[in-house]
């Protein structure tokens, strides 16, 4: 009897060592009309892949579905953070997906011992719809910012936005106060977001100045825009092109608070060079509506605001921008064009959300307080 008990105990211990769980996600990043990146996290190292199927009413198990692996240069990656880019998709098409991770137990030379597989469900898999370049399409979007890890506030704002009725959601910076570890991301805002929308509705992130702080700050791109070269980019959907900028830190690089670790002035110089070129991109230049997403607003108050004013605003002044959406100041402000900034700037507070619609008639924005009241509106009529 004692021998049997020991054998059972050993089997249970082996099974526990072999177990793997998906702890966070999946969620969507950098969706376009022909691709999207899926991100999720496991509790141990694993190789991972996504299986994709059209949303055509057939069961996921009808046939073997194509697999897209987390790989680089032909080699499958072993990690706890998994990102897979799905390429070759059709515009405005609905797809279902499942995520899989198989634990890696041991390596000996070129031999690898694999463990169990964790996966999302096949019975009600998440469904997403790729973006549509057709300029006649109506677009609905939402934006929040400056949550600073207050997941309960984010939950309230997302309920107001009703994100499953939006085509896309923007996080415009300072979703946390500091990045000390992975837990800051998920308990602070991403677990709430995944539950509310992020498995099916794409989320786009404009990094704020607080995401640059903490020992985990250099890991930011492992989780957001992980398959993209930079943290600034454009997104075209229907009649609107969103230009997402990274405004960096708000104080000079020499400030004592940064302990000599930052190089954001040069970073913004390179970003301005990119901006000069991307403004000529037909996706942006030919868009009927142009919206800029940037955490720090342009002004002469602090160093970061002045950098946005002097490096980015002169280029945007000639780009026929309809509006720049900002955060950072923790208050709602509407700034109309002037001689220095020749486009409107709408600043959202830390306790409100922006809801926007774009169609053939123009652009309409509302800033909505946590109690559902309207704090500010903005319209561009064609």
XYZ file of C-alpha atoms in Angstrom:
382
model
C 0.000 0.000 0.000
C 2.835 2.400 0.891
C 4.484 1.706 -2.493
C 1.248 2.443 -4.354
C 0.811 5.695 -2.404
C 4.339 6.796 -3.282
C 3.770 5.965 -6.950
C 0.514 7.950 -6.982
C 2.228 10.891 -5.275
C 5.066 10.806 -7.816
C 2.566 10.739 -10.678
C 0.734 13.738 -9.251
C 3.988 15.647 -8.782
C 5.038 14.845 -12.350
C 1.674 15.991 -13.655
C 1.961 19.238 -11.694
C 5.418 19.871 -13.135
C 4.026 19.198 -16.620
C 1.009 21.506 -16.233
C 0.735 24.814 -18.059
C -1.906 27.549 -17.911
C -2.813 30.622 -19.944
C -2.741 33.312 -17.272
C -3.584 36.452 -19.299
C -5.194 37.135 -22.639
C -5.445 36.545 -25.472
C -5.852 40.058 -26.861
C -5.468 41.746 -30.240
C -2.808 44.215 -31.324
C -1.974 46.185 -34.483
C -4.921 45.062 -36.551
C -5.076 46.275 -40.158
C -7.109 45.211 -43.161
C -4.901 42.165 -43.801
C -3.200 41.214 -40.524
C -3.440 41.221 -36.740
C -1.194 40.210 -33.835
C -2.503 37.993 -31.009
C -0.812 38.219 -27.585
C -1.160 36.059 -24.469
C 0.807 34.955 -21.389
C 1.453 31.547 -19.824
C 2.772 30.551 -16.415
C 5.760 28.682 -17.845
C 7.985 28.666 -20.930
C 6.316 27.272 -24.010
C 6.202 27.278 -27.765
C 2.946 28.738 -29.064
C 0.701 29.040 -32.068
C -2.672 30.328 -33.237
C -5.204 28.318 -35.212
C -7.425 30.415 -37.479
C -10.809 29.703 -39.051
C -13.343 31.786 -40.969
C -16.498 32.670 -39.064
C -18.623 30.676 -41.506
C -20.841 28.712 -39.135
C -18.818 25.498 -39.298
C -17.485 23.898 -36.138
C -13.859 24.636 -35.333
C -13.239 20.871 -35.308
C -14.668 20.346 -38.813
C -11.158 20.211 -40.248
C -7.571 20.920 -39.340
C -7.140 24.693 -39.199
C -4.022 26.536 -40.387
C -1.420 27.156 -37.695
C 0.581 30.378 -37.225
C 3.538 29.956 -34.861
C 5.336 32.374 -32.573
C 8.631 32.187 -34.452
C 11.528 34.322 -35.591
C 13.592 33.586 -38.681
C 12.149 30.082 -38.924
C 12.690 29.080 -35.288
C 9.788 28.681 -32.853
C 10.237 30.904 -29.823
C 10.187 29.651 -26.249
C 8.751 32.196 -23.810
C 6.014 32.994 -21.313
C 4.865 35.989 -23.419
C 3.555 34.914 -26.802
C 2.788 37.059 -29.841
C 1.738 35.700 -33.208
C 1.124 37.808 -36.293
C -1.632 36.489 -38.561
C -0.901 37.580 -42.126
C -2.719 37.349 -45.442
C -6.182 38.090 -44.050
C -9.035 39.570 -46.081
C -10.352 43.106 -45.437
C -13.592 43.422 -43.449
C -13.651 39.654 -42.880
C -14.739 37.823 -39.717
C -12.379 35.198 -38.274
C -12.369 32.866 -35.270
C -9.152 31.926 -33.501
C -7.697 29.695 -30.805
C -4.376 30.076 -29.007
C -2.154 27.147 -27.996
C 0.960 26.882 -25.814
C 2.965 23.679 -25.256
C 5.317 23.692 -22.289
C 9.033 23.070 -22.803
C 10.278 20.821 -19.993
C 13.911 20.267 -20.913
C 16.562 20.790 -23.594
C 19.536 18.518 -24.189
C 21.529 19.418 -27.247
C 19.088 19.550 -30.145
C 16.586 17.336 -28.304
C 13.617 19.022 -26.625
C 11.202 17.454 -24.153
C 7.711 18.910 -24.414
C 4.949 18.837 -21.835
C 1.236 19.498 -21.909
C -0.692 21.935 -24.091
C -2.867 24.787 -22.822
C -5.393 26.286 -25.217
C -8.415 28.507 -25.478
C -11.787 26.962 -26.193
C -12.944 25.511 -29.513
C -16.624 25.774 -28.639
C -17.010 29.555 -28.371
C -13.759 30.934 -29.765
C -13.306 34.712 -29.966
C -14.210 36.356 -33.269
C -12.648 39.456 -34.791
C -13.295 41.472 -37.941
C -10.379 42.924 -39.906
C -10.370 46.608 -40.755
C -11.928 47.920 -43.946
C -10.119 50.408 -46.237
C -13.399 51.411 -47.911
C -13.736 55.170 -47.304
C -17.549 54.871 -47.325
C -17.577 52.833 -44.131
C -18.790 54.315 -40.824
C -16.253 53.963 -38.008
C -16.869 53.991 -34.254
C -14.027 54.205 -31.752
C -13.306 54.913 -28.102
C -10.368 56.263 -26.108
C -9.281 56.258 -22.466
C -6.106 57.514 -20.826
C -4.376 58.229 -17.509
C -5.948 55.273 -15.725
C -2.783 54.826 -13.593
C -3.664 51.280 -12.612
C -7.169 52.119 -11.379
C -8.819 49.070 -12.929
C -12.162 49.862 -11.299
C -12.225 53.271 -13.021
C -11.362 51.655 -16.342
C -14.142 49.113 -15.855
C -16.651 51.939 -15.387
C -15.405 53.863 -18.419
C -15.491 50.769 -20.612
C -19.078 50.108 -19.592
C -19.895 53.650 -20.726
C -18.052 53.171 -24.026
C -19.685 49.769 -24.681
C -16.501 48.653 -26.491
C -18.052 45.658 -28.254
C -20.006 48.201 -30.311
C -16.800 50.027 -31.301
C -14.486 49.149 -34.174
C -11.401 49.974 -32.135
C -10.281 51.237 -28.728
C -7.290 53.511 -28.052
C -5.279 53.616 -24.827
C -3.700 57.061 -24.879
C -0.981 56.625 -22.286
C -0.389 56.411 -18.543
C -2.513 53.331 -18.072
C -0.108 52.585 -15.187
C 1.967 54.837 -12.938
C 5.109 52.724 -13.233
C 6.135 49.395 -14.717
C 7.776 47.321 -11.993
C 6.610 43.959 -13.348
C 4.136 42.114 -15.512
C 1.482 42.247 -12.810
C 1.272 46.059 -13.160
C 0.011 45.623 -16.721
C -2.623 43.009 -16.067
C -4.044 43.899 -12.655
C -3.793 47.577 -13.553
C -5.820 47.514 -16.774
C -5.344 44.599 -19.181
C -7.287 41.857 -17.343
C -10.309 44.177 -17.250
C -9.781 45.015 -20.924
C -9.530 41.378 -22.020
C -12.739 40.570 -20.189
C -14.551 43.572 -21.670
C -13.403 43.613 -25.299
C -9.754 42.996 -26.171
C -10.138 39.397 -27.368
C -12.391 40.568 -30.207
C -12.016 44.336 -30.632
C -8.508 45.632 -31.438
C -6.793 47.899 -28.934
C -4.130 50.404 -30.036
C -1.708 51.901 -27.518
C -0.045 55.312 -27.530
C 2.626 55.065 -24.849
C 2.524 57.734 -22.145
C 5.322 59.116 -20.018
C 4.527 56.792 -17.093
C 4.902 53.641 -19.182
C 8.533 54.674 -19.622
C 9.226 54.375 -15.880
C 10.224 51.377 -13.775
C 12.523 48.393 -14.193
C 9.968 46.661 -16.449
C 9.585 49.619 -18.842
C 11.948 48.108 -21.419
C 9.581 45.107 -21.667
C 6.632 47.266 -22.768
C 6.865 46.240 -26.416
C 6.810 42.547 -25.535
C 3.119 43.085 -24.772
C 2.044 45.997 -26.994
C 2.854 46.324 -30.707
C 5.248 43.370 -30.234
C 5.561 42.603 -33.954
C 6.055 46.243 -35.009
C 9.349 48.082 -35.499
C 8.322 51.183 -33.533
C 5.771 52.356 -30.991
C 4.456 55.007 -33.410
C 2.397 54.061 -36.443
C -0.673 54.793 -38.581
C -3.949 52.864 -38.736
C -6.401 53.321 -41.622
C -10.003 52.205 -41.210
C -12.632 53.385 -43.655
C -12.561 57.176 -44.048
C -10.266 57.820 -41.060
C -6.533 57.451 -40.612
C -5.275 57.457 -37.031
C -1.712 58.676 -36.526
C -0.452 57.280 -33.201
C 2.559 59.130 -31.771
C 4.852 58.338 -28.832
C 5.486 61.584 -26.954
C 8.088 60.109 -24.570
C 8.882 61.610 -21.177
C 7.720 65.020 -19.940
C 10.981 66.322 -18.411
C 14.488 66.773 -19.883
C 16.608 63.632 -20.160
C 19.030 65.146 -17.657
C 16.388 65.386 -14.930
C 17.424 63.674 -11.686
C 14.219 61.604 -11.698
C 15.478 59.579 -14.679
C 18.872 58.670 -13.191
C 20.586 59.092 -16.555
C 18.633 56.227 -18.215
C 16.568 58.181 -20.789
C 17.332 59.370 -24.327
C 13.945 60.717 -25.407
C 15.098 63.912 -27.122
C 16.962 61.879 -29.732
C 14.097 59.361 -29.844
C 11.646 62.152 -30.729
C 14.101 63.456 -33.341
C 13.983 60.080 -35.087
C 10.200 59.969 -34.692
C 9.891 63.389 -36.338
C 11.899 62.108 -39.305
C 9.498 59.167 -39.573
C 6.539 61.544 -39.241
C 7.762 63.708 -42.118
C 7.719 60.661 -44.383
C 4.541 58.991 -43.149
C 2.482 62.140 -43.722
C 3.072 61.525 -47.453
C 1.797 57.943 -47.211
C -1.449 57.663 -49.234
C -3.082 55.828 -46.324
C -2.800 59.069 -44.368
C -2.650 61.748 -47.074
C -5.730 60.492 -48.931
C -7.856 59.819 -45.845
C -10.955 62.055 -45.654
C -10.504 62.268 -41.878
C -7.191 62.504 -40.015
C -6.957 61.993 -36.237
C -3.729 62.196 -34.221
C -3.434 60.211 -30.957
C -0.675 61.595 -28.702
C -0.489 61.385 -24.914
C 1.249 64.717 -24.232
C -0.390 67.789 -25.794
C 1.639 70.489 -27.575
C 2.390 73.588 -25.472
C 5.255 75.594 -23.975
C 4.664 74.520 -20.359
C 6.890 71.468 -19.698
C 9.758 70.054 -21.716
C 7.772 67.131 -23.144
C 4.910 69.389 -24.189
C 7.356 71.772 -25.837
C 8.969 68.851 -27.691
C 5.576 67.878 -29.133
C 5.014 71.541 -30.023
C 8.357 72.116 -31.734
C 9.065 68.694 -33.307
C 5.645 67.351 -34.290
C 3.235 70.301 -34.560
C 5.053 72.121 -37.431
C 4.813 68.961 -39.541
C 1.182 68.350 -38.615
C 0.192 71.965 -39.304
C 0.369 71.325 -43.052
C -1.178 67.847 -42.914
C -4.873 68.849 -42.707
C -5.315 67.226 -39.301
C -8.915 67.252 -38.079
C -8.080 66.858 -34.383
C -5.339 65.732 -31.993
C -6.550 63.652 -29.034
C -4.384 63.912 -25.904
C -4.371 63.139 -22.196
C -1.647 63.770 -19.591
C -3.161 66.832 -17.887
C -5.911 64.948 -15.978
C -8.529 67.502 -17.015
C -10.786 68.115 -19.996
C -9.681 70.936 -22.304
C -10.666 71.903 -25.854
C -8.088 74.038 -27.653
C -9.036 75.542 -30.968
C -6.461 76.229 -33.718
C -4.131 79.193 -33.424
C -1.066 80.546 -35.228
C 1.250 77.966 -33.619
C -0.931 74.835 -33.542
C -3.155 75.030 -36.607
C -5.456 72.160 -35.684
C -7.829 71.517 -32.754
C -6.513 69.687 -29.676
C -8.981 67.828 -27.457
C -7.546 66.744 -24.084
C -9.361 64.000 -22.198
C -9.274 63.818 -18.404
C -8.241 60.851 -16.254
C -11.880 60.189 -15.276
C -13.626 60.359 -18.643
C -13.683 58.590 -21.993
C -13.816 59.757 -25.592
C -16.373 58.264 -27.949
C -16.019 59.051 -31.625
C -17.806 58.368 -34.903
C -16.601 59.057 -38.429
C -18.756 58.886 -41.563
C -19.305 60.648 -44.856
C -20.728 63.656 -43.015
C -17.628 64.162 -40.856
C -16.263 63.505 -37.368
C -18.154 63.644 -34.080
C -16.542 63.332 -30.624
C -17.940 63.244 -27.101
C -16.028 63.282 -23.826
C -18.145 61.358 -21.328
C -17.762 61.545 -17.536
C -17.961 58.506 -15.270
C -21.582 59.356 -14.396
C -22.529 59.349 -18.084
C -22.794 63.114 -18.499
C -21.190 64.841 -21.490
C -18.185 66.983 -20.518
C -17.272 68.240 -24.005
C -18.147 67.743 -27.671
C -16.356 68.346 -30.950
C -17.516 68.092 -34.561
C -16.081 68.382 -38.037
C -18.809 68.681 -40.681
C -17.998 67.963 -44.314
